[in-house]
């Protein structure tokens, strides 16, 4: 079975985000980038399928700048067999990215494509769904469980209120991984050493037979969230008095009770 996993590079969840001078992007200085955490669940599922079947090929693919190479190498260190980096000169929106990724999927003809349910930075949940729409493939997002029986996939996704929706689909299929899907493995030292010897192709949209991706939307600017008011400390008074004061403030100022 041939499986493709789409990987996105995101700022570390612990990173303190600073905006660039024009406010249109984030300032990269001092920011640690990681593999989008949901993409780890996506890759782990692909690896477990290959382990179970005893054969297959997993392609780790990302679209962006040369900086994306690091997360592909991480994917190779986790166990993917081959990397595919698609580079572009300018930033693209989700639609443009999906169009190019769909071309890559068309070229590779995998049986399943895994992606994360969302990028933890932009939080759009666009790409997997749009790639599927470009290809005319079925897709299910926010997937908690996947069972394969030959070319038939049974897919469970959790919906509001904890209910499960169950889908059945023939392959090929695009799956958006949720964190309940599995527990991603740690990257081992031998895995890191092996990753250096695995093939990693670098292509452009033109190499894939597609036009350069267009951008239909433009980010006008990012804004910091409003400053939180400073915390208040209650001390040096009898406990009952302080509790009364906290309750009064919660009722009259915060209006939460
Ligand atoms: C040359 C270039 C430069 C860019 N520079 C920036 C930048 O500086 N800052 C910035 O915020 N964004 C940048 N982007 C866009 C960014 O890489 C994202 O792909 C885009 O914002 C879509 O992310 P999302 O959160 O909307 O994806 P979602 O739809 O939320 O992601 C869902 C899933 O789709 C897959 N996916 C998403 N994006 C990609 C991708 N690029 N490659 C492979 N799989 C993907 C992942 O599996 C992800 O879990 C750039 C893109 C390009 C092509």
PDB file of C-alpha atoms and ligand atoms in Angstrom:
ATOM      1  CA  UNK A   1       0.000   0.000   0.000  1.00  0.00           C
ATOM      2  CA  UNK A   2       1.263   3.457  -0.886  1.00  0.00           C
ATOM      3  CA  UNK A   3       0.506   6.133   1.698  1.00  0.00           C
ATOM      4  CA  UNK A   4       1.184   9.865   1.504  1.00  0.00           C
ATOM      5  CA  UNK A   5       1.327  12.029   4.617  1.00  0.00           C
ATOM      6  CA  UNK A   6       1.031  15.823   4.384  1.00  0.00           C
ATOM      7  CA  UNK A   7       3.218  17.636   6.887  1.00  0.00           C
ATOM      8  CA  UNK A   8       2.992  21.251   7.979  1.00  0.00           C
ATOM      9  CA  UNK A   9       5.658  23.248   9.839  1.00  0.00           C
ATOM     10  CA  UNK A  10       4.251  25.233  12.768  1.00  0.00           C
ATOM     11  CA  UNK A  11       5.725  27.343  15.563  1.00  0.00           C
ATOM     12  CA  UNK A  12       6.354  25.397  18.778  1.00  0.00           C
ATOM     13  CA  UNK A  13       3.323  25.580  21.067  1.00  0.00           C
ATOM     14  CA  UNK A  14       5.607  27.112  23.750  1.00  0.00           C
ATOM     15  CA  UNK A  15       6.901  29.852  21.401  1.00  0.00           C
ATOM     16  CA  UNK A  16       6.226  33.471  22.374  1.00  0.00           C
ATOM     17  CA  UNK A  17       4.889  34.938  19.128  1.00  0.00           C
ATOM     18  CA  UNK A  18       6.105  38.369  18.010  1.00  0.00           C
ATOM     19  CA  UNK A  19       4.658  40.080  14.950  1.00  0.00           C
ATOM     20  CA  UNK A  20       6.799  41.388  12.095  1.00  0.00           C
ATOM     21  CA  UNK A  21       7.116  45.170  11.695  1.00  0.00           C
ATOM     22  CA  UNK A  22       4.334  45.322   9.053  1.00  0.00           C
ATOM     23  CA  UNK A  23       2.073  43.071  11.185  1.00  0.00           C
ATOM     24  CA  UNK A  24       1.433  40.774   8.208  1.00  0.00           C
ATOM     25  CA  UNK A  25       3.382  37.796   9.458  1.00  0.00           C
ATOM     26  CA  UNK A  26       5.159  36.587  12.555  1.00  0.00           C
ATOM     27  CA  UNK A  27       8.754  37.474  13.339  1.00  0.00           C
ATOM     28  CA  UNK A  28      10.796  34.280  12.869  1.00  0.00           C
ATOM     29  CA  UNK A  29      13.637  35.495  15.114  1.00  0.00           C
ATOM     30  CA  UNK A  30      14.135  33.038  17.975  1.00  0.00           C
ATOM     31  CA  UNK A  31      11.080  30.930  17.076  1.00  0.00           C
ATOM     32  CA  UNK A  32      11.475  27.189  17.298  1.00  0.00           C
ATOM     33  CA  UNK A  33       9.470  25.367  14.592  1.00  0.00           C
ATOM     34  CA  UNK A  34       8.053  21.875  14.963  1.00  0.00           C
ATOM     35  CA  UNK A  35       6.058  19.351  12.970  1.00  0.00           C
ATOM     36  CA  UNK A  36       2.377  20.228  13.382  1.00  0.00           C
ATOM     37  CA  UNK A  37       1.325  17.922  16.284  1.00  0.00           C
ATOM     38  CA  UNK A  38      -1.764  16.562  14.462  1.00  0.00           C
ATOM     39  CA  UNK A  39       0.516  15.535  11.579  1.00  0.00           C
ATOM     40  CA  UNK A  40       2.386  13.258  13.997  1.00  0.00           C
ATOM     41  CA  UNK A  41      -0.876  11.333  14.533  1.00  0.00           C
ATOM     42  CA  UNK A  42      -1.315  11.235  10.743  1.00  0.00           C
ATOM     43  CA  UNK A  43       2.177   9.816  10.204  1.00  0.00           C
ATOM     44  CA  UNK A  44       1.872   7.354  13.091  1.00  0.00           C
ATOM     45  CA  UNK A  45      -1.316   5.918  11.570  1.00  0.00           C
ATOM     46  CA  UNK A  46       0.454   5.459   8.238  1.00  0.00           C
ATOM     47  CA  UNK A  47       3.368   3.712   9.982  1.00  0.00           C
ATOM     48  CA  UNK A  48       1.003   1.393  11.896  1.00  0.00           C
ATOM     49  CA  UNK A  49      -0.784   0.420   8.663  1.00  0.00           C
ATOM     50  CA  UNK A  50       2.535  -0.390   7.002  1.00  0.00           C
ATOM     51  CA  UNK A  51       3.673  -2.372  10.083  1.00  0.00           C
ATOM     52  CA  UNK A  52       0.415  -4.352  10.074  1.00  0.00           C
ATOM     53  CA  UNK A  53       0.554  -5.141   6.356  1.00  0.00           C
ATOM     54  CA  UNK A  54       4.284  -5.895   6.482  1.00  0.00           C
ATOM     55  CA  UNK A  55       4.955  -3.867   3.333  1.00  0.00           C
ATOM     56  CA  UNK A  56       4.203  -0.556   1.682  1.00  0.00           C
ATOM     57  CA  UNK A  57       5.690   2.870   1.093  1.00  0.00           C
ATOM     58  CA  UNK A  58       5.148   6.074   3.048  1.00  0.00           C
ATOM     59  CA  UNK A  59       5.885   9.440   1.469  1.00  0.00           C
ATOM     60  CA  UNK A  60       6.270  12.481   3.726  1.00  0.00           C
ATOM     61  CA  UNK A  61       5.302  15.584   1.731  1.00  0.00           C
ATOM     62  CA  UNK A  62       5.327  19.281   2.532  1.00  0.00           C
ATOM     63  CA  UNK A  63       4.817  22.459   0.536  1.00  0.00           C
ATOM     64  CA  UNK A  64       6.523  25.715   1.463  1.00  0.00           C
ATOM     65  CA  UNK A  65      10.083  26.988   1.568  1.00  0.00           C
ATOM     66  CA  UNK A  66      13.403  25.148   2.011  1.00  0.00           C
ATOM     67  CA  UNK A  67      12.774  25.531   5.773  1.00  0.00           C
ATOM     68  CA  UNK A  68      10.165  22.793   5.422  1.00  0.00           C
ATOM     69  CA  UNK A  69      12.980  20.272   4.837  1.00  0.00           C
ATOM     70  CA  UNK A  70      13.485  19.873   8.631  1.00  0.00           C
ATOM     71  CA  UNK A  71       9.991  18.548   9.238  1.00  0.00           C
ATOM     72  CA  UNK A  72      10.234  16.146   6.313  1.00  0.00           C
ATOM     73  CA  UNK A  73      13.490  14.828   7.788  1.00  0.00           C
ATOM     74  CA  UNK A  74      11.675  14.422  11.113  1.00  0.00           C
ATOM     75  CA  UNK A  75       8.997  12.431   9.282  1.00  0.00           C
ATOM     76  CA  UNK A  76      11.711  10.250   7.733  1.00  0.00           C
ATOM     77  CA  UNK A  77      13.260   9.777  11.185  1.00  0.00           C
ATOM     78  CA  UNK A  78       9.870   8.631  12.529  1.00  0.00           C
ATOM     79  CA  UNK A  79       9.786   5.997   9.767  1.00  0.00           C
ATOM     80  CA  UNK A  80       8.545   7.452   6.453  1.00  0.00           C
ATOM     81  CA  UNK A  81      10.404   5.959   3.475  1.00  0.00           C
ATOM     82  CA  UNK A  82      10.739   8.932   1.168  1.00  0.00           C
ATOM     83  CA  UNK A  83      10.418  12.706   1.335  1.00  0.00           C
ATOM     84  CA  UNK A  84       8.851  15.112  -1.136  1.00  0.00           C
ATOM     85  CA  UNK A  85       9.458  18.828  -0.666  1.00  0.00           C
ATOM     86  CA  UNK A  86       7.553  21.168  -2.962  1.00  0.00           C
ATOM     87  CA  UNK A  87       9.050  24.621  -2.912  1.00  0.00           C
ATOM     88  CA  UNK A  88       7.567  27.977  -3.820  1.00  0.00           C
ATOM     89  CA  UNK A  89       9.036  31.463  -3.706  1.00  0.00           C
ATOM     90  CA  UNK A  90       6.089  33.284  -2.218  1.00  0.00           C
ATOM     91  CA  UNK A  91       3.623  32.555   0.529  1.00  0.00           C
ATOM     92  CA  UNK A  92       0.386  30.888  -0.601  1.00  0.00           C
ATOM     93  CA  UNK A  93      -3.038  30.609   0.969  1.00  0.00           C
ATOM     94  CA  UNK A  94      -4.725  27.287   1.790  1.00  0.00           C
ATOM     95  CA  UNK A  95      -6.460  27.116  -1.607  1.00  0.00           C
ATOM     96  CA  UNK A  96      -3.234  27.623  -3.582  1.00  0.00           C
ATOM     97  CA  UNK A  97      -1.412  25.140  -1.339  1.00  0.00           C
ATOM     98  CA  UNK A  98      -4.151  22.531  -1.732  1.00  0.00           C
ATOM     99  CA  UNK A  99      -4.134  22.879  -5.523  1.00  0.00           C
ATOM    100  CA  UNK A 100      -0.405  22.112  -5.669  1.00  0.00           C
ATOM    101  CA  UNK A 101      -0.603  19.314  -3.080  1.00  0.00           C
ATOM    102  CA  UNK A 102      -3.432  17.747  -5.123  1.00  0.00           C
ATOM    103  CA  UNK A 103      -1.052  17.688  -8.131  1.00  0.00           C
ATOM    104  CA  UNK A 104       1.536  15.892  -5.978  1.00  0.00           C
ATOM    105  CA  UNK A 105      -1.063  13.327  -4.911  1.00  0.00           C
ATOM    106  CA  UNK A 106      -2.114  12.878  -8.540  1.00  0.00           C
ATOM    107  CA  UNK A 107       1.509  12.204  -9.506  1.00  0.00           C
ATOM    108  CA  UNK A 108       2.162   9.747  -6.670  1.00  0.00           C
ATOM    109  CA  UNK A 109      -1.230   7.934  -6.825  1.00  0.00           C
ATOM    110  CA  UNK A 110      -1.244   6.790  -3.179  1.00  0.00           C
ATOM    111  CA  UNK A 111      -3.998   4.568  -1.766  1.00  0.00           C
ATOM    112  CA  UNK A 112      -4.488   6.810   1.266  1.00  0.00           C
ATOM    113  CA  UNK A 113      -3.484  10.382   2.100  1.00  0.00           C
ATOM    114  CA  UNK A 114      -3.195  11.329   5.757  1.00  0.00           C
ATOM    115  CA  UNK A 115      -3.075  14.895   7.005  1.00  0.00           C
ATOM    116  CA  UNK A 116      -3.605  16.515  10.402  1.00  0.00           C
ATOM    117  CA  UNK A 117      -7.127  17.670  11.236  1.00  0.00           C
ATOM    118  CA  UNK A 118      -5.767  21.241  11.404  1.00  0.00           C
ATOM    119  CA  UNK A 119      -2.606  23.298  11.578  1.00  0.00           C
ATOM    120  CA  UNK A 120      -2.194  24.447  15.200  1.00  0.00           C
ATOM    121  CA  UNK A 121      -1.131  27.927  14.076  1.00  0.00           C
ATOM    122  CA  UNK A 122      -3.650  28.992  11.409  1.00  0.00           C
ATOM    123  CA  UNK A 123      -6.352  26.577  12.686  1.00  0.00           C
ATOM    124  CA  UNK A 124      -8.068  26.568   9.300  1.00  0.00           C
ATOM    125  CA  UNK A 125      -8.898  22.858   8.756  1.00  0.00           C
ATOM    126  CA  UNK A 126      -8.797  23.619   5.016  1.00  0.00           C
ATOM    127  CA  UNK A 127      -6.039  21.733   3.314  1.00  0.00           C
ATOM    128  CA  UNK A 128      -7.019  18.036   3.528  1.00  0.00           C
ATOM    129  CA  UNK A 129     -10.603  18.778   2.532  1.00  0.00           C
ATOM    130  CA  UNK A 130      -9.584  21.017  -0.379  1.00  0.00           C
ATOM    131  CA  UNK A 131      -7.006  18.537  -1.698  1.00  0.00           C
ATOM    132  CA  UNK A 132      -9.751  15.879  -1.688  1.00  0.00           C
ATOM    133  CA  UNK A 133     -12.158  18.218  -3.486  1.00  0.00           C
ATOM    134  CA  UNK A 134      -9.573  18.999  -6.195  1.00  0.00           C
ATOM    135  CA  UNK A 135      -9.077  15.248  -6.712  1.00  0.00           C
ATOM    136  CA  UNK A 136     -12.735  14.289  -6.387  1.00  0.00           C
ATOM    137  CA  UNK A 137     -11.752  11.861  -3.591  1.00  0.00           C
ATOM    138  CA  UNK A 138     -13.764  11.054  -0.462  1.00  0.00           C
ATOM    139  CA  UNK A 139     -12.453  12.574   2.765  1.00  0.00           C
ATOM    140  CA  UNK A 140     -13.210  12.419   6.461  1.00  0.00           C
ATOM    141  CA  UNK A 141     -11.743  14.887   8.958  1.00  0.00           C
ATOM    142  CA  UNK A 142     -11.294  14.774  12.775  1.00  0.00           C
ATOM    143  CA  UNK A 143     -10.873  11.001  12.622  1.00  0.00           C
ATOM    144  CA  UNK A 144     -10.559   9.018  15.871  1.00  0.00           C
ATOM    145  CA  UNK A 145     -10.417   5.508  14.438  1.00  0.00           C
ATOM    146  CA  UNK A 146      -9.620   3.886  11.100  1.00  0.00           C
ATOM    147  CA  UNK A 147     -10.061   0.209  10.226  1.00  0.00           C
ATOM    148  CA  UNK A 148      -9.000  -1.197   6.862  1.00  0.00           C
ATOM    149  CA  UNK A 149     -10.347  -4.370   5.333  1.00  0.00           C
ATOM    150  CA  UNK A 150      -8.697  -4.677   1.937  1.00  0.00           C
ATOM    151  CA  UNK A 151      -9.701  -1.517   0.083  1.00  0.00           C
ATOM    152  CA  UNK A 152     -12.646  -0.783   2.356  1.00  0.00           C
ATOM    153  CA  UNK A 153     -12.088   1.748   5.124  1.00  0.00           C
ATOM    154  CA  UNK A 154     -14.345   2.157   8.158  1.00  0.00           C
ATOM    155  CA  UNK A 155     -13.774   5.553   9.688  1.00  0.00           C
ATOM    156  CA  UNK A 156     -15.055   6.947  12.989  1.00  0.00           C
ATOM    157  CA  UNK A 157     -15.154  10.626  13.819  1.00  0.00           C
ATOM    158  CA  UNK A 158     -16.387  12.278  16.974  1.00  0.00           C
ATOM    159  CA  UNK A 159     -19.005  14.973  16.654  1.00  0.00           C
ATOM    160  CA  UNK A 160     -20.348  17.534  19.121  1.00  0.00           C
ATOM    161  CA  UNK A 161     -21.666  15.867  22.283  1.00  0.00           C
ATOM    162  CA  UNK A 162     -19.368  12.834  22.063  1.00  0.00           C
ATOM    163  CA  UNK A 163     -21.480  11.031  19.423  1.00  0.00           C
ATOM    164  CA  UNK A 164     -19.586   8.962  16.862  1.00  0.00           C
ATOM    165  CA  UNK A 165     -20.230   9.201  13.137  1.00  0.00           C
ATOM    166  CA  UNK A 166     -19.193   6.095  11.217  1.00  0.00           C
ATOM    167  CA  UNK A 167     -18.320   6.224   7.505  1.00  0.00           C
ATOM    168  CA  UNK A 168     -17.458   3.468   5.087  1.00  0.00           C
ATOM    169  CA  UNK A 169     -15.433   4.298   2.005  1.00  0.00           C
ATOM    170  CA  UNK A 170     -13.436   2.613  -0.697  1.00  0.00           C
ATOM    171  CA  UNK A 171      -9.811   3.666  -1.173  1.00  0.00           C
ATOM    172  CA  UNK A 172      -8.382   6.052  -2.235  1.00  0.00           C
ATOM    173  CA  UNK A 173      -9.359   8.302   0.632  1.00  0.00           C
ATOM    174  CA  UNK A 174      -8.091  11.353   2.547  1.00  0.00           C
ATOM    175  CA  UNK A 175      -8.101  11.193   6.336  1.00  0.00           C
ATOM    176  CA  UNK A 176      -7.634  14.144   8.732  1.00  0.00           C
ATOM    177  CA  UNK A 177      -6.098  12.784  11.938  1.00  0.00           C
ATOM    178  CA  UNK A 178      -7.364  13.687  15.407  1.00  0.00           C
ATOM    179  CA  UNK A 179      -5.332  13.017  18.542  1.00  0.00           C
ATOM    180  CA  UNK A 180      -7.482  10.040  19.653  1.00  0.00           C
ATOM    181  CA  UNK A 181      -6.282   8.090  16.589  1.00  0.00           C
ATOM    182  CA  UNK A 182      -3.085   6.725  18.191  1.00  0.00           C
ATOM    183  CA  UNK A 183      -0.013   7.595  20.294  1.00  0.00           C
ATOM    184  CA  UNK A 184       2.810   8.795  18.026  1.00  0.00           C
ATOM    185  CA  UNK A 185       6.131   7.020  18.531  1.00  0.00           C
ATOM    186  CA  UNK A 186       9.241   8.869  19.664  1.00  0.00           C
ATOM    187  CA  UNK A 187      11.973   9.516  17.154  1.00  0.00           C
ATOM    188  CA  UNK A 188      14.887   7.153  17.923  1.00  0.00           C
ATOM    189  CA  UNK A 189      18.591   7.807  17.388  1.00  0.00           C
ATOM    190  CA  UNK A 190      18.842   5.031  14.741  1.00  0.00           C
ATOM    191  CA  UNK A 191      15.761   6.614  13.106  1.00  0.00           C
ATOM    192  CA  UNK A 192      17.585   9.966  12.907  1.00  0.00           C
ATOM    193  CA  UNK A 193      20.685   8.299  11.418  1.00  0.00           C
ATOM    194  CA  UNK A 194      18.626   6.360   8.834  1.00  0.00           C
ATOM    195  CA  UNK A 195      16.700   9.507   7.821  1.00  0.00           C
ATOM    196  CA  UNK A 196      19.944  11.016   6.469  1.00  0.00           C
ATOM    197  CA  UNK A 197      20.170   8.245   3.870  1.00  0.00           C
ATOM    198  CA  UNK A 198      16.530   8.271   2.760  1.00  0.00           C
ATOM    199  CA  UNK A 199      15.593   9.925  -0.572  1.00  0.00           C
ATOM    200  CA  UNK A 200      14.144  13.428  -0.429  1.00  0.00           C
ATOM    201  CA  UNK A 201      13.021  14.888  -3.763  1.00  0.00           C
ATOM    202  CA  UNK A 202      12.639  18.623  -4.192  1.00  0.00           C
ATOM    203  CA  UNK A 203      10.150  19.785  -6.828  1.00  0.00           C
ATOM    204  CA  UNK A 204       8.273  22.928  -7.786  1.00  0.00           C
ATOM    205  CA  UNK A 205       4.610  23.265  -8.716  1.00  0.00           C
ATOM    206  CA  UNK A 206       5.734  23.524 -12.366  1.00  0.00           C
ATOM    207  CA  UNK A 207       7.564  20.164 -12.080  1.00  0.00           C
ATOM    208  CA  UNK A 208       4.255  18.641 -11.024  1.00  0.00           C
ATOM    209  CA  UNK A 209       2.614  19.931 -14.159  1.00  0.00           C
ATOM    210  CA  UNK A 210       0.628  22.561 -12.297  1.00  0.00           C
ATOM    211  CA  UNK A 211       0.627  26.314 -12.726  1.00  0.00           C
ATOM    212  CA  UNK A 212       2.273  28.238  -9.906  1.00  0.00           C
ATOM    213  CA  UNK A 213      -0.248  28.370  -7.097  1.00  0.00           C
ATOM    214  CA  UNK A 214      -2.331  31.491  -6.966  1.00  0.00           C
ATOM    215  CA  UNK A 215      -3.377  33.340  -3.849  1.00  0.00           C
ATOM    216  CA  UNK A 216      -7.045  34.304  -3.631  1.00  0.00           C
ATOM    217  CA  UNK A 217      -6.840  35.746  -0.141  1.00  0.00           C
ATOM    218  CA  UNK A 218      -4.401  38.110   1.502  1.00  0.00           C
ATOM    219  CA  UNK A 219      -3.634  38.548   5.175  1.00  0.00           C
ATOM    220  CA  UNK A 220      -4.209  42.228   5.942  1.00  0.00           C
ATOM    221  CA  UNK A 221      -2.653  42.015   9.373  1.00  0.00           C
ATOM    222  CA  UNK A 222      -2.341  40.065  12.599  1.00  0.00           C
ATOM    223  CA  UNK A 223      -3.175  41.588  15.973  1.00  0.00           C
ATOM    224  CA  UNK A 224      -2.113  40.630  19.451  1.00  0.00           C
ATOM    225  CA  UNK A 225      -4.977  39.576  21.744  1.00  0.00           C
ATOM    226  CA  UNK A 226      -6.102  42.340  24.131  1.00  0.00           C
ATOM    227  CA  UNK A 227      -3.861  42.736  27.201  1.00  0.00           C
ATOM    228  CA  UNK A 228      -5.157  40.795  30.172  1.00  0.00           C
ATOM    229  CA  UNK A 229      -5.722  43.019  33.251  1.00  0.00           C
ATOM    230  CA  UNK A 230      -3.203  42.274  36.006  1.00  0.00           C
ATOM    231  CA  UNK A 231      -4.164  39.678  38.621  1.00  0.00           C
ATOM    232  CA  UNK A 232      -5.260  40.838  42.074  1.00  0.00           C
ATOM    233  CA  UNK A 233      -3.789  39.516  45.270  1.00  0.00           C
ATOM    234  CA  UNK A 234      -5.882  39.209  48.436  1.00  0.00           C
ATOM    235  CA  UNK A 235      -3.899  39.032  51.662  1.00  0.00           C
ATOM    236  CA  UNK A 236      -3.396  40.348  55.198  1.00  0.00           C
ATOM    237  CA  UNK A 237      -7.104  40.116  56.057  1.00  0.00           C
ATOM    238  CA  UNK A 238      -9.180  37.419  57.768  1.00  0.00           C
ATOM    239  CA  UNK A 239      -9.963  34.595  55.300  1.00  0.00           C
ATOM    240  CA  UNK A 240     -13.773  34.999  55.505  1.00  0.00           C
ATOM    241  CA  UNK A 241     -13.472  38.696  54.644  1.00  0.00           C
ATOM    242  CA  UNK A 242     -11.249  37.957  51.652  1.00  0.00           C
ATOM    243  CA  UNK A 243     -13.628  35.244  50.390  1.00  0.00           C
ATOM    244  CA  UNK A 244     -16.576  37.698  50.643  1.00  0.00           C
ATOM    245  CA  UNK A 245     -14.580  40.260  48.671  1.00  0.00           C
ATOM    246  CA  UNK A 246     -13.664  37.746  45.931  1.00  0.00           C
ATOM    247  CA  UNK A 247     -17.312  36.655  45.640  1.00  0.00           C
ATOM    248  CA  UNK A 248     -18.457  40.293  45.438  1.00  0.00           C
ATOM    249  CA  UNK A 249     -15.935  41.061  42.668  1.00  0.00           C
ATOM    250  CA  UNK A 250     -16.857  37.929  40.715  1.00  0.00           C
ATOM    251  CA  UNK A 251     -20.507  38.971  40.905  1.00  0.00           C
ATOM    252  CA  UNK A 252     -20.277  42.754  40.407  1.00  0.00           C
ATOM    253  CA  UNK A 253     -17.108  43.269  38.310  1.00  0.00           C
ATOM    254  CA  UNK A 254     -16.463  40.075  36.401  1.00  0.00           C
ATOM    255  CA  UNK A 255     -20.183  39.244  36.314  1.00  0.00           C
ATOM    256  CA  UNK A 256     -19.418  35.538  36.092  1.00  0.00           C
ATOM    257  CA  UNK A 257     -21.633  34.376  38.987  1.00  0.00           C
TER     258      UNK A 257
HETATM  259  C1  LIG B   1       6.331  29.418   0.097  1.00  0.00           C
HETATM  260  C2  LIG B   1       5.347  29.451   1.228  1.00  0.00           C
HETATM  261  C3  LIG B   1       5.638  30.230   2.339  1.00  0.00           C
HETATM  262  C4  LIG B   1       4.748  30.282   3.406  1.00  0.00           C
HETATM  263  N1  LIG B   1       5.052  31.041   4.469  1.00  0.00           N
HETATM  264  C5  LIG B   1       4.227  31.087   5.515  1.00  0.00           C
HETATM  265  C6  LIG B   1       4.518  31.896   6.650  1.00  0.00           C
HETATM  266  O1  LIG B   1       5.529  32.590   6.694  1.00  0.00           O
HETATM  267  N2  LIG B   1       3.650  31.903   7.687  1.00  0.00           N
HETATM  268  C7  LIG B   1       2.517  31.138   7.659  1.00  0.00           C
HETATM  269  O2  LIG B   1       1.761  31.159   8.634  1.00  0.00           O
HETATM  270  N3  LIG B   1       2.208  30.362   6.620  1.00  0.00           N
HETATM  271  C8  LIG B   1       3.010  30.319   5.531  1.00  0.00           C
HETATM  272  N4  LIG B   1       2.694  29.542   4.457  1.00  0.00           N
HETATM  273  C9  LIG B   1       1.437  28.805   4.458  1.00  0.00           C
HETATM  274  C10 LIG B   1       1.510  27.571   5.365  1.00  0.00           C
HETATM  275  O3  LIG B   1       2.604  26.768   5.023  1.00  0.00           O
HETATM  276  C11 LIG B   1       0.251  26.683   5.341  1.00  0.00           C
HETATM  277  O4  LIG B   1       0.375  25.666   4.397  1.00  0.00           O
HETATM  278  C12 LIG B   1      -1.069  27.354   5.082  1.00  0.00           C
HETATM  279  O5  LIG B   1      -1.198  28.450   5.942  1.00  0.00           O
HETATM  280  C13 LIG B   1      -2.210  26.359   5.306  1.00  0.00           C
HETATM  281  O6  LIG B   1      -2.199  26.022   6.651  1.00  0.00           O
HETATM  282  P1  LIG B   1      -3.540  25.820   7.484  1.00  0.00           P
HETATM  283  O7  LIG B   1      -3.187  25.944   8.933  1.00  0.00           O
HETATM  284  O8  LIG B   1      -4.587  26.608   6.869  1.00  0.00           O
HETATM  285  O9  LIG B   1      -3.800  24.311   7.212  1.00  0.00           O
HETATM  286  P2  LIG B   1      -4.934  23.406   7.751  1.00  0.00           P
HETATM  287  O10 LIG B   1      -5.911  23.254   6.657  1.00  0.00           O
HETATM  288  O11 LIG B   1      -5.415  23.777   9.115  1.00  0.00           O
HETATM  289  O12 LIG B   1      -4.024  22.086   7.880  1.00  0.00           O
HETATM  290  C14 LIG B   1      -4.575  20.797   7.893  1.00  0.00           C
HETATM  291  C15 LIG B   1      -3.516  19.829   7.482  1.00  0.00           C
HETATM  292  O13 LIG B   1      -3.172  20.036   6.118  1.00  0.00           O
HETATM  293  C16 LIG B   1      -1.794  19.721   5.919  1.00  0.00           C
HETATM  294  N5  LIG B   1      -1.072  20.926   5.471  1.00  0.00           N
HETATM  295  C17 LIG B   1      -1.356  22.229   5.706  1.00  0.00           C
HETATM  296  N6  LIG B   1      -0.451  23.021   5.111  1.00  0.00           N
HETATM  297  C18 LIG B   1       0.432  22.208   4.477  1.00  0.00           C
HETATM  298  C19 LIG B   1       1.602  22.414   3.702  1.00  0.00           C
HETATM  299  N7  LIG B   1       2.056  23.655   3.453  1.00  0.00           N
HETATM  300  N8  LIG B   1       2.262  21.350   3.218  1.00  0.00           N
HETATM  301  C20 LIG B   1       1.815  20.077   3.461  1.00  0.00           C
HETATM  302  N9  LIG B   1       0.720  19.814   4.208  1.00  0.00           N
HETATM  303  C21 LIG B   1       0.045  20.871   4.704  1.00  0.00           C
HETATM  304  C22 LIG B   1      -1.255  19.243   7.268  1.00  0.00           C
HETATM  305  O14 LIG B   1      -1.391  17.841   7.330  1.00  0.00           O
HETATM  306  C23 LIG B   1      -2.200  19.920   8.244  1.00  0.00           C
HETATM  307  O15 LIG B   1      -2.281  19.233   9.481  1.00  0.00           O
HETATM  308  C24 LIG B   1       3.544  29.488   3.364  1.00  0.00           C
HETATM  309  C25 LIG B   1       3.257  28.714   2.257  1.00  0.00           C
HETATM  310  C26 LIG B   1       4.140  28.688   1.178  1.00  0.00           C
HETATM  311  C27 LIG B   1       3.800  27.827   0.015  1.00  0.00           C
END
